[in-house]
Short mmCIF file of C-alpha atoms and ligand atoms in Angstrom, two decimals:
data_model
loop_
_atom_site.label_atom_id
_atom_site.label_comp_id
_atom_site.label_asym_id
_atom_site.label_seq_id
_atom_site.Cartn_x
_atom_site.Cartn_y
_atom_site.Cartn_z
CA MET J 1 227.47 78.77 149.28
CA LEU J 2 228.17 75.38 147.32
CA VAL J 3 226.61 73.52 150.02
CA ALA J 4 223.54 75.34 150.22
CA THR J 5 223.17 75.47 146.56
CA ALA J 6 223.52 71.52 146.41
CA LEU J 7 221.41 71.10 149.37
CA ALA J 8 218.40 73.09 147.70
CA VAL J 9 218.78 70.76 144.63
CA LEU J 10 218.72 67.85 146.53
CA SER J 11 215.39 68.89 148.24
CA ILE J 12 213.74 68.95 145.28
CA PRO J 13 212.36 65.31 145.67
CA PHE J 14 210.85 65.99 148.97
CA VAL J 15 208.55 68.42 147.63
CA GLU J 16 207.30 65.66 145.41
CA GLY J 17 206.48 63.21 148.30
CA SER J 18 208.82 60.22 147.68
CA CYS J 19 208.95 57.55 150.48
CA ILE J 20 210.88 58.54 153.41
CA HIS J 21 212.46 54.73 153.92
CA GLU J 22 213.21 54.50 150.01
CA SER J 23 215.02 57.92 150.04
CA PRO J 24 219.04 57.61 149.83
CA LEU J 25 218.83 61.02 152.07
CA THR J 26 217.01 60.00 154.75
CA ASN J 27 219.52 61.49 157.36
CA LEU J 28 219.12 64.73 155.30
CA ARG J 29 215.39 64.70 155.26
CA ARG J 30 215.31 63.89 159.04
CA SER J 31 217.47 67.09 159.56
CA PRO J 32 214.99 69.90 160.09
CA GLN J 33 217.92 72.86 158.68
CA ILE J 34 217.28 71.47 155.00
CA ALA J 35 216.97 74.53 152.77
CA GLY J 36 214.29 74.70 150.56
CA ARG J 37 213.56 76.53 147.44
CA ASP J 38 213.01 80.46 147.26
CA VAL J 39 209.52 81.05 147.95
CA PRO J 40 207.73 84.39 146.84
CA VAL J 41 207.95 87.26 149.19
CA ASN J 42 204.29 89.54 149.52
CA ASN J 43 204.71 93.15 148.69
CA PHE J 44 202.12 94.38 151.40
CA SER J 45 203.70 95.04 154.97
CA TYR J 46 202.55 96.24 158.44
CA ILE J 47 204.16 99.51 158.04
CA GLY J 48 203.86 102.94 156.20
CA VAL J 49 202.40 102.98 152.77
CA THR J 50 202.44 99.63 151.91
CA GLY J 51 200.78 98.65 155.46
CA PRO J 52 197.05 98.08 156.37
CA LEU J 53 196.07 101.88 155.84
CA GLY J 54 197.76 101.48 152.37
CA TRP J 55 196.51 97.85 151.08
CA THR J 56 194.11 99.21 148.95
CA GLY J 57 196.88 101.52 147.04
CA LEU J 58 198.82 98.58 146.16
CA SER J 59 196.17 96.92 143.76
CA THR J 60 192.42 97.78 142.76
CA ALA J 61 192.21 93.84 143.84
CA ASN J 62 192.54 94.79 147.42
CA VAL J 63 189.72 97.36 147.51
CA ASN J 64 187.75 95.61 150.19
CA CYS J 65 190.02 96.55 152.46
CA SER J 66 189.09 99.90 152.85
CA THR J 67 185.60 99.47 151.82
CA ALA J 68 183.77 96.24 152.85
CA ASN J 69 182.15 96.55 156.50
CA VAL J 70 182.69 92.75 157.36
CA GLN J 71 186.46 92.76 157.99
CA SER J 72 188.76 90.91 160.36
CA PRO J 73 190.42 90.79 162.97
CA ILE J 74 187.98 92.16 165.49
CA ASN J 75 187.58 92.56 169.16
CA ILE J 76 185.75 89.52 170.29
CA ASP J 77 183.25 91.24 172.50
CA GLN J 78 181.91 88.79 174.51
CA SER J 79 178.43 90.54 174.28
CA ILE J 80 178.08 90.71 170.12
CA ILE J 81 180.39 87.64 169.39
CA SER J 82 178.68 83.82 170.36
CA LEU J 83 180.01 80.79 171.19
CA SER J 84 179.84 77.94 167.96
CA THR J 85 177.54 75.64 169.28
CA SER J 86 179.25 72.69 167.57
CA ASN J 87 182.99 72.10 167.07
CA PRO J 88 184.42 70.77 163.69
CA GLN J 89 185.40 67.35 162.79
CA ILE J 90 189.18 67.45 161.68
CA ASN J 91 191.59 65.45 160.26
CA ILE J 92 195.14 66.48 159.55
CA PRO J 93 197.34 63.36 158.80
CA ASN J 94 200.61 63.33 160.33
CA VAL J 95 203.63 63.65 158.15
CA GLY J 96 207.37 63.13 158.29
CA SER J 97 208.08 66.21 156.86
CA ALA J 98 206.41 69.63 155.36
CA GLU J 99 207.74 72.82 153.82
CA PHE J 100 207.93 75.70 156.33
CA GLU J 101 208.01 78.96 154.26
CA ASN J 102 208.57 82.70 155.17
CA LEU J 103 206.91 84.75 153.02
CA GLY J 104 208.31 88.05 154.46
CA THR J 105 204.63 88.62 155.97
CA THR J 106 204.18 85.49 157.91
CA VAL J 107 205.83 82.22 158.43
CA GLU J 108 203.69 79.45 156.78
CA VAL J 109 203.62 75.44 157.15
CA VAL J 110 201.98 73.83 154.16
CA ILE J 111 200.23 71.09 154.95
CA ASN J 112 197.04 68.52 153.83
CA GLY J 113 193.89 68.03 155.84
CA THR J 114 190.36 67.88 155.99
CA THR J 115 187.51 69.91 158.20
CA THR J 116 184.06 69.56 158.31
CA PHE J 117 182.22 72.09 160.10
CA GLU J 118 178.32 72.50 159.91
CA GLY J 119 178.00 70.31 157.20
CA LYS J 120 180.51 71.89 154.79
CA THR J 121 183.89 70.22 154.01
CA TYR J 122 187.08 72.28 153.91
CA SER J 123 190.41 71.67 152.74
CA LEU J 124 193.35 72.53 155.23
CA LYS J 125 195.67 74.72 153.07
CA GLN J 126 198.44 75.97 155.55
CA TYR J 127 198.87 77.37 159.14
CA HIS J 128 200.83 80.32 159.91
CA PHE J 129 201.57 83.09 162.99
CA HIS J 130 201.24 86.71 163.57
CA THR J 131 203.05 88.36 166.75
CA PRO J 132 201.25 89.92 168.34
CA ALA J 133 198.05 88.25 168.22
CA GLU J 134 195.41 89.75 165.95
CA HIS J 135 191.95 89.00 167.55
CA LEU J 136 191.20 90.83 170.83
CA ILE J 137 189.08 88.86 173.38
CA ASP J 138 187.12 91.76 175.29
CA ALA J 139 189.80 94.15 174.44
CA GLN J 140 192.72 91.87 175.87
CA PHE J 141 195.65 91.30 173.40
CA TYR J 142 197.83 88.30 173.36
CA PRO J 143 201.21 87.50 172.37
CA MET J 144 200.71 85.31 169.38
CA GLU J 145 198.15 83.69 167.17
CA ALA J 146 198.10 80.85 164.82
CA HIS J 147 195.90 80.73 161.69
CA PHE J 148 194.59 77.14 159.92
CA VAL J 149 193.38 78.45 156.80
CA HIS J 150 190.88 75.89 154.69
CA THR J 151 189.02 76.46 151.44
CA ALA J 152 185.84 74.77 150.04
CA LEU J 153 185.27 73.91 146.54
CA ASP J 154 182.69 76.83 146.33
CA GLY J 155 185.75 79.20 147.06
CA THR J 156 184.91 80.32 150.50
CA TYR J 157 187.34 80.38 153.39
CA LEU J 158 187.26 78.72 157.42
CA VAL J 159 189.99 79.48 159.24
CA LEU J 160 190.54 78.04 162.82
CA ALA J 161 192.24 80.22 164.92
CA ALA J 162 194.40 79.76 168.39
CA LEU J 163 195.56 82.59 170.44
CA PHE J 164 198.69 82.11 173.09
CA GLU J 165 199.35 83.30 176.42
CA LEU J 166 202.81 83.05 177.62
CA SER J 167 203.37 79.91 179.60
CA LEU J 168 204.53 80.31 183.33
CA ASN J 169 205.68 76.65 183.68
CA GLY J 170 208.20 76.23 180.32
CA THR J 171 205.34 74.35 178.34
CA ASN J 172 204.70 75.15 174.50
CA ALA J 173 201.66 73.94 172.63
CA LYS J 174 202.86 70.54 171.17
CA PHE J 175 202.76 71.41 167.38
CA LEU J 176 205.15 74.53 168.10
CA ASP J 177 208.38 72.26 168.95
CA PRO J 178 209.02 70.80 165.44
CA LEU J 179 209.27 74.08 164.17
CA LEU J 180 211.60 75.53 167.39
CA SER J 181 214.22 73.03 166.59
CA GLY J 182 215.77 74.47 163.96
CA PRO J 183 213.42 75.21 161.29
CA LEU J 184 212.50 78.78 162.41
CA GLN J 185 216.01 79.99 162.32
CA ALA J 186 216.40 78.41 158.68
CA ILE J 187 214.05 80.80 157.55
CA GLU J 188 215.02 83.70 159.15
CA LYS J 189 215.28 85.57 155.48
CA PRO J 190 212.15 86.47 153.88
CA GLY J 191 211.93 84.23 150.64
CA SER J 192 213.37 81.37 152.29
CA SER J 193 212.02 77.83 153.09
CA ALA J 194 213.17 74.84 154.86
CA TYR J 195 211.87 71.17 155.60
CA THR J 196 210.81 70.11 159.07
CA GLY J 197 210.92 66.76 160.75
CA PRO J 198 207.89 64.75 161.63
CA LEU J 199 204.62 66.98 162.49
CA ASP J 200 202.24 65.36 164.73
CA PHE J 201 198.46 67.16 164.75
CA SER J 202 197.08 65.22 167.70
CA ASP J 203 197.24 67.71 170.31
CA ILE J 204 195.95 70.65 168.07
CA THR J 205 193.19 68.71 166.49
CA LYS J 206 192.25 67.56 169.96
CA PHE J 207 192.53 71.22 170.81
CA PHE J 208 189.79 72.88 168.40
CA THR J 209 187.67 69.66 168.54
CA THR J 210 186.86 70.20 172.21
CA VAL J 211 187.61 73.63 173.24
CA PRO J 212 184.91 76.74 173.21
CA LEU J 213 184.96 78.25 169.85
CA PHE J 214 184.05 81.86 169.14
CA LYS J 215 181.99 81.96 165.96
CA TYR J 216 181.41 85.15 163.48
CA THR J 217 181.53 85.48 159.49
CA GLY J 218 184.50 87.95 158.77
CA SER J 219 187.46 88.62 156.40
CA LEU J 220 190.91 87.33 155.50
CA THR J 221 193.00 89.45 157.19
CA THR J 222 195.90 90.15 154.38
CA PRO J 223 195.13 91.29 151.36
CA PRO J 224 193.24 91.15 149.08
CA CYS J 225 190.90 91.29 152.43
CA THR J 226 188.13 88.73 151.12
CA VAL J 227 184.96 88.69 152.45
CA GLY J 228 182.69 85.65 153.89
CA VAL J 229 185.20 84.12 155.85
CA THR J 230 184.13 81.67 158.69
CA TRP J 231 186.38 82.31 161.52
CA LEU J 232 186.43 79.70 164.72
CA VAL J 233 188.81 81.49 167.39
CA ALA J 234 189.17 79.44 170.19
CA GLY J 235 188.14 80.61 173.66
CA THR J 236 190.83 78.62 175.29
CA PHE J 237 194.66 79.55 174.95
CA LEU J 238 197.90 77.91 173.89
CA PRO J 239 200.81 78.13 175.61
CA VAL J 240 204.04 79.40 174.57
CA THR J 241 207.14 79.64 176.33
CA PRO J 242 208.78 83.36 176.55
CA GLN J 243 211.87 81.71 174.74
CA ALA J 244 209.62 80.32 171.92
CA PHE J 245 207.84 83.69 171.91
CA LEU J 246 210.93 85.51 171.14
CA GLY J 247 212.08 83.15 168.38
CA PHE J 248 209.00 83.62 166.83
CA LYS J 249 208.75 87.53 166.80
CA SER J 250 212.29 88.09 166.00
CA VAL J 251 211.59 86.15 162.45
CA LEU J 252 207.88 87.38 161.99
CA LYS J 253 208.31 91.29 163.66
CA PHE J 254 205.16 92.84 164.08
CA ASN J 255 202.82 91.28 161.62
CA ALA J 256 199.30 92.22 163.12
CA ARG J 257 196.46 94.13 161.21
CA TYR J 258 194.72 96.79 163.27
CA VAL J 259 191.22 95.85 164.85
CA GLN J 260 188.24 96.41 162.35
CA ASN J 261 185.41 98.00 163.08
CA THR J 262 182.43 95.77 164.36
CA PRO J 263 181.22 93.40 161.92
CA GLY J 264 178.52 94.84 159.41
CA GLN J 265 179.42 98.39 160.46
CA GLN J 266 181.55 100.98 158.29
CA ASN J 267 184.74 100.22 157.52
CA LEU J 268 187.44 102.27 159.33
CA ILE J 269 189.29 103.57 156.33
CA GLU J 270 185.84 104.64 154.83
CA LEU J 271 184.83 106.08 158.07
CA ALA J 272 187.91 108.04 158.61
CA ALA J 273 188.06 109.11 155.35
CA SER J 274 184.15 110.70 155.22
CA GLN J 275 185.63 112.85 158.35
CA LEU J 276 188.35 114.54 157.01
CA PRO J 277 187.71 118.36 156.77
CA LYS J 278 186.32 119.30 152.89
C1 LIG N 1 205.43 91.48 144.21
O1 LIG N 1 205.51 92.73 143.15
C2 LIG N 1 206.29 92.13 142.33
C3 LIG N 1 206.63 93.64 141.08
O2 LIG N 1 205.43 94.24 140.99
C4 LIG N 1 205.84 91.26 141.27
O3 LIG N 1 206.65 90.64 140.10
C5 LIG N 1 205.36 89.99 142.25
O4 LIG N 1 204.76 89.18 141.68
C6 LIG N 1 204.59 90.54 143.57
N1 LIG N 1 204.67 89.56 144.46
C7 LIG N 1 203.60 88.84 145.14
C8 LIG N 1 203.89 87.93 145.76
O5 LIG N 1 202.26 89.20 144.77
C1 LIG N 2 184.29 93.05 147.83
O1 LIG N 2 183.22 92.50 148.97
C2 LIG N 2 182.12 92.16 147.95
C3 LIG N 2 180.85 91.85 148.93
O2 LIG N 2 181.01 92.88 150.09
C4 LIG N 2 181.93 90.81 146.98
O3 LIG N 2 180.75 90.76 146.48
C5 LIG N 2 183.21 91.36 145.95
O4 LIG N 2 183.31 90.46 145.36
C6 LIG N 2 184.84 91.72 146.71
N1 LIG N 2 185.37 92.21 146.05
C7 LIG N 2 186.67 91.98 145.65
C8 LIG N 2 187.53 92.73 144.91
O5 LIG N 2 187.36 90.95 146.50
C1 LIG N 3 199.96 67.45 150.33
O1 LIG N 3 199.15 66.79 149.23
C2 LIG N 3 199.84 66.85 148.10
C3 LIG N 3 198.67 66.37 147.04
O2 LIG N 3 198.63 65.16 146.93
C4 LIG N 3 200.76 66.76 148.15
O3 LIG N 3 202.17 66.76 146.92
C5 LIG N 3 201.93 67.00 149.40
O4 LIG N 3 203.14 66.31 149.33
C6 LIG N 3 201.29 66.73 150.52
N1 LIG N 3 201.81 67.79 151.53
C7 LIG N 3 202.44 67.34 152.53
C8 LIG N 3 202.95 68.28 153.91
O5 LIG N 3 202.22 66.25 152.77
C1 LIG N 4 201.66 74.09 182.52
O1 LIG N 4 200.30 75.05 183.10
C2 LIG N 4 199.17 74.32 182.10
C3 LIG N 4 198.19 76.00 182.49
O2 LIG N 4 198.34 76.13 183.61
C4 LIG N 4 198.56 73.66 182.63
O3 LIG N 4 197.84 72.71 181.77
C5 LIG N 4 199.88 72.70 182.17
O4 LIG N 4 199.90 70.86 182.41
C6 LIG N 4 201.26 72.99 183.10
N1 LIG N 4 202.21 71.73 182.45
C7 LIG N 4 203.33 71.47 183.61
C8 LIG N 4 204.68 70.76 182.95
O5 LIG N 4 203.39 71.84 184.69
ZN1 LIG N 5 196.80 85.05 159.25
#
């Protein structure tokens, strides 16, 4: 108990970004198991009345989850959703450490970066994970999905999404490795956070700037299901080993919203309600 409390207190300067080389805590800082502060746990869930069918019932702010006719995730039907004609430009500075948080509904790394797409500049806020993947591609499902969430100054969102497929040769996408060496176990409990070791984004940047990307306008896949989100979903998969997948799955549990109607067609909750016997 005492040790955990002391580490939590000692970790505060890391949040404020003090220089790694001047800190007397360099060794601690490099340890991936450093406990972070407590983080707020989301009130929505993926099961029962607080699950996707009940999100609007949690708050009037979530009304679009059950009424908007452009919602995510979707089945990326290649006869309807086309590939982007360009890739974004992405700059994610490598960092010595970042906060990794368990929000109860996902685990996310809080990070900075800048992405330019179709002439608009977005700020990267965080990336997080879903098990199983939320998007389908031609009705096929995948074990895991990562979302790199960006916002622009006008309040609009851009999400870069990557679907994972199980690796047959023991390879993980490189950006997963620093999370697996300890931080993921350290944030097993919802509401906990930890500090990662060094993060290198060169591989994931190269991935999103070179692979084919499906482009469509959708929503956030979590409450308040904000509309007008630009989605770029990679059409090439990232590898995740069965061991890494089991590690993520045991912490994330089931956190995928059900697949929504084709963009522009009636919200499925509204549609189902209209079909109930009077
Ligand atoms: C969850 O609900 C509680 C009680 O209504 C509230 O205080 C808290 O801020 C909510 N948490 C989030 C992350 O919205
Ligand atoms: C719901 O979506 C509409 C567009 O369909 C948007 O104008 C409105 O701001 C959204 N409402 C909320 C509460 O997000
Ligand atoms: C992101 O930028 C903020 C504001 O400049 C800074 O406080 C924070 O430490 C940065 N985060 C990382 C992971 O570098
Ligand atoms: C594993 O397989 C992937 C996809 O087929 C390939 O790109 C990668 O180079 C392979 N890695 C090793 C270590 O064999
Ligand atoms: Zn997400």
